[in-house]
């Protein structure tokens, strides 16, 4: 049974990657339990179940992201210093990375702009001497680790 949005068109017919992923998950759920039209979760209220899922996914994503960042930095700086570097980010740094990621995931032009900016930054870093770029990055991370 095809679901429709308010205008009568199929709800999963969008071209966005999340629309396609949502449609694939919906189809998998339909195959596992064909007659069920409930939002999975412990509550009979679908809005509460969606809230629970959102909190769990965001928490899990945050834990994975922070663990990955600490792991990548600890290889070079050691575990305790890597922890300080990750945890001592300013609110401006956190909001800037959030905004950039949001821009990159909302549209193809946004992804192109962000990807182009990252390529440009990488090329700029490579244009400097390897030692100079490494020293500059080390200095920035160490300063960040000192801030409390």
XYZ file of C-alpha atoms in Angstrom:
148
model
C 0.000 0.000 0.000
C 1.626 3.278 -1.082
C 1.594 6.043 1.482
C 0.894 9.579 0.443
C 1.709 12.973 1.847
C -0.937 15.691 2.218
C -0.980 16.469 -1.520
C -1.777 12.893 -2.532
C 1.669 12.164 -3.985
C 3.812 9.295 -2.796
C 5.706 10.383 0.349
C 8.960 8.548 -0.422
C 9.234 9.809 -3.996
C 11.796 12.534 -3.214
C 15.222 12.695 -4.755
C 17.084 13.437 -1.522
C 19.334 10.668 -0.185
C 17.393 10.590 3.084
C 14.135 10.067 1.169
C 15.630 7.045 -0.562
C 17.052 5.680 2.679
C 13.707 6.174 4.433
C 11.888 4.360 1.620
C 14.362 1.456 1.828
C 13.888 1.180 5.597
C 10.098 1.356 5.163
C 10.237 -1.434 2.570
C 12.409 -3.583 4.857
C 9.939 -3.039 7.715
C 7.051 -3.975 5.436
C 8.816 -7.211 4.477
C 9.468 -8.085 8.128
C 5.960 -7.276 9.361
C 3.614 -6.672 6.387
C 0.445 -5.591 8.197
C 2.018 -3.364 10.855
C 1.544 0.403 10.450
C 2.872 1.421 13.904
C 6.008 3.433 14.637
C 8.302 0.960 16.408
C 9.074 1.709 20.031
C 7.962 1.217 23.612
C 5.225 3.863 23.623
C 1.834 3.702 21.920
C 2.402 7.368 20.985
C 4.329 7.564 17.664
C 5.662 11.062 18.471
C 7.192 9.746 21.710
C 8.741 6.827 19.840
C 10.218 9.217 17.267
C 11.657 11.349 20.080
C 13.204 8.245 21.689
C 14.747 7.182 18.378
C 16.088 10.687 17.755
C 17.764 10.886 21.180
C 19.304 7.418 20.799
C 20.610 8.082 17.292
C 22.058 11.483 18.183
C 23.666 10.143 21.357
C 25.149 7.182 19.526
C 26.412 9.393 16.716
C 28.018 11.788 19.181
C 29.738 8.975 21.078
C 31.023 7.476 17.834
C 32.251 10.862 16.550
C 34.041 11.816 19.780
C 35.610 8.371 20.108
C 36.833 8.492 16.521
C 38.293 11.988 16.962
C 40.086 11.015 20.182
C 41.400 7.837 18.567
C 42.762 9.670 15.531
C 44.488 12.308 17.676
C 45.811 9.914 20.327
C 47.972 8.172 17.759
C 50.083 11.327 17.517
C 49.512 13.164 20.819
C 48.669 10.474 23.375
C 45.336 9.674 24.974
C 45.094 12.351 27.673
C 46.168 15.189 25.393
C 43.831 13.982 22.634
C 40.975 13.995 25.147
C 41.753 17.598 26.089
C 41.945 18.642 22.426
C 38.531 17.189 21.632
C 36.788 18.330 24.805
C 38.185 21.888 24.851
C 36.680 23.046 21.590
C 35.056 26.432 21.734
C 31.369 26.920 21.059
C 32.304 28.804 17.877
C 34.299 25.805 16.586
C 31.466 23.426 17.418
C 28.800 25.604 15.781
C 30.972 26.215 12.712
C 31.517 22.498 12.083
C 27.812 21.832 12.675
C 26.821 24.545 10.190
C 29.311 23.342 7.578
C 28.125 19.741 7.909
C 24.516 20.875 7.704
C 25.217 22.886 4.546
C 27.012 19.924 2.979
C 24.157 17.498 3.654
C 21.198 19.686 2.684
C 21.853 19.992 -1.037
C 24.170 19.011 -3.842
C 25.339 22.618 -4.363
C 26.068 22.807 -0.628
C 28.071 19.595 -0.803
C 30.010 20.968 -3.775
C 30.769 24.245 -1.982
C 31.881 22.503 1.222
C 33.831 19.832 -0.667
C 35.518 22.505 -2.787
C 36.443 24.453 0.341
C 37.947 21.362 1.951
C 39.936 20.574 -1.197
C 41.165 24.193 -1.327
C 42.237 24.066 2.339
C 44.048 20.772 1.765
C 45.854 22.186 -1.272
C 46.801 25.298 0.704
C 48.199 23.131 3.505
C 50.144 21.035 0.999
C 51.552 24.140 -0.624
C 53.234 25.044 2.628
C 56.211 22.941 3.582
C 55.132 19.677 5.180
C 57.049 20.534 8.306
C 55.538 24.025 8.503
C 51.966 22.784 8.052
C 52.469 20.040 10.638
C 53.996 22.512 13.105
C 51.103 24.966 12.602
C 48.495 22.225 13.185
C 50.337 20.905 16.254
C 50.477 24.410 17.721
C 46.741 24.982 17.195
C 45.798 21.650 18.777
C 48.128 22.115 21.743
C 46.676 25.574 22.405
C 43.221 24.060 22.297
C 44.286 21.347 24.787
C 45.585 24.005 27.248
C 42.314 25.985 27.330
C 40.087 25.200 30.301
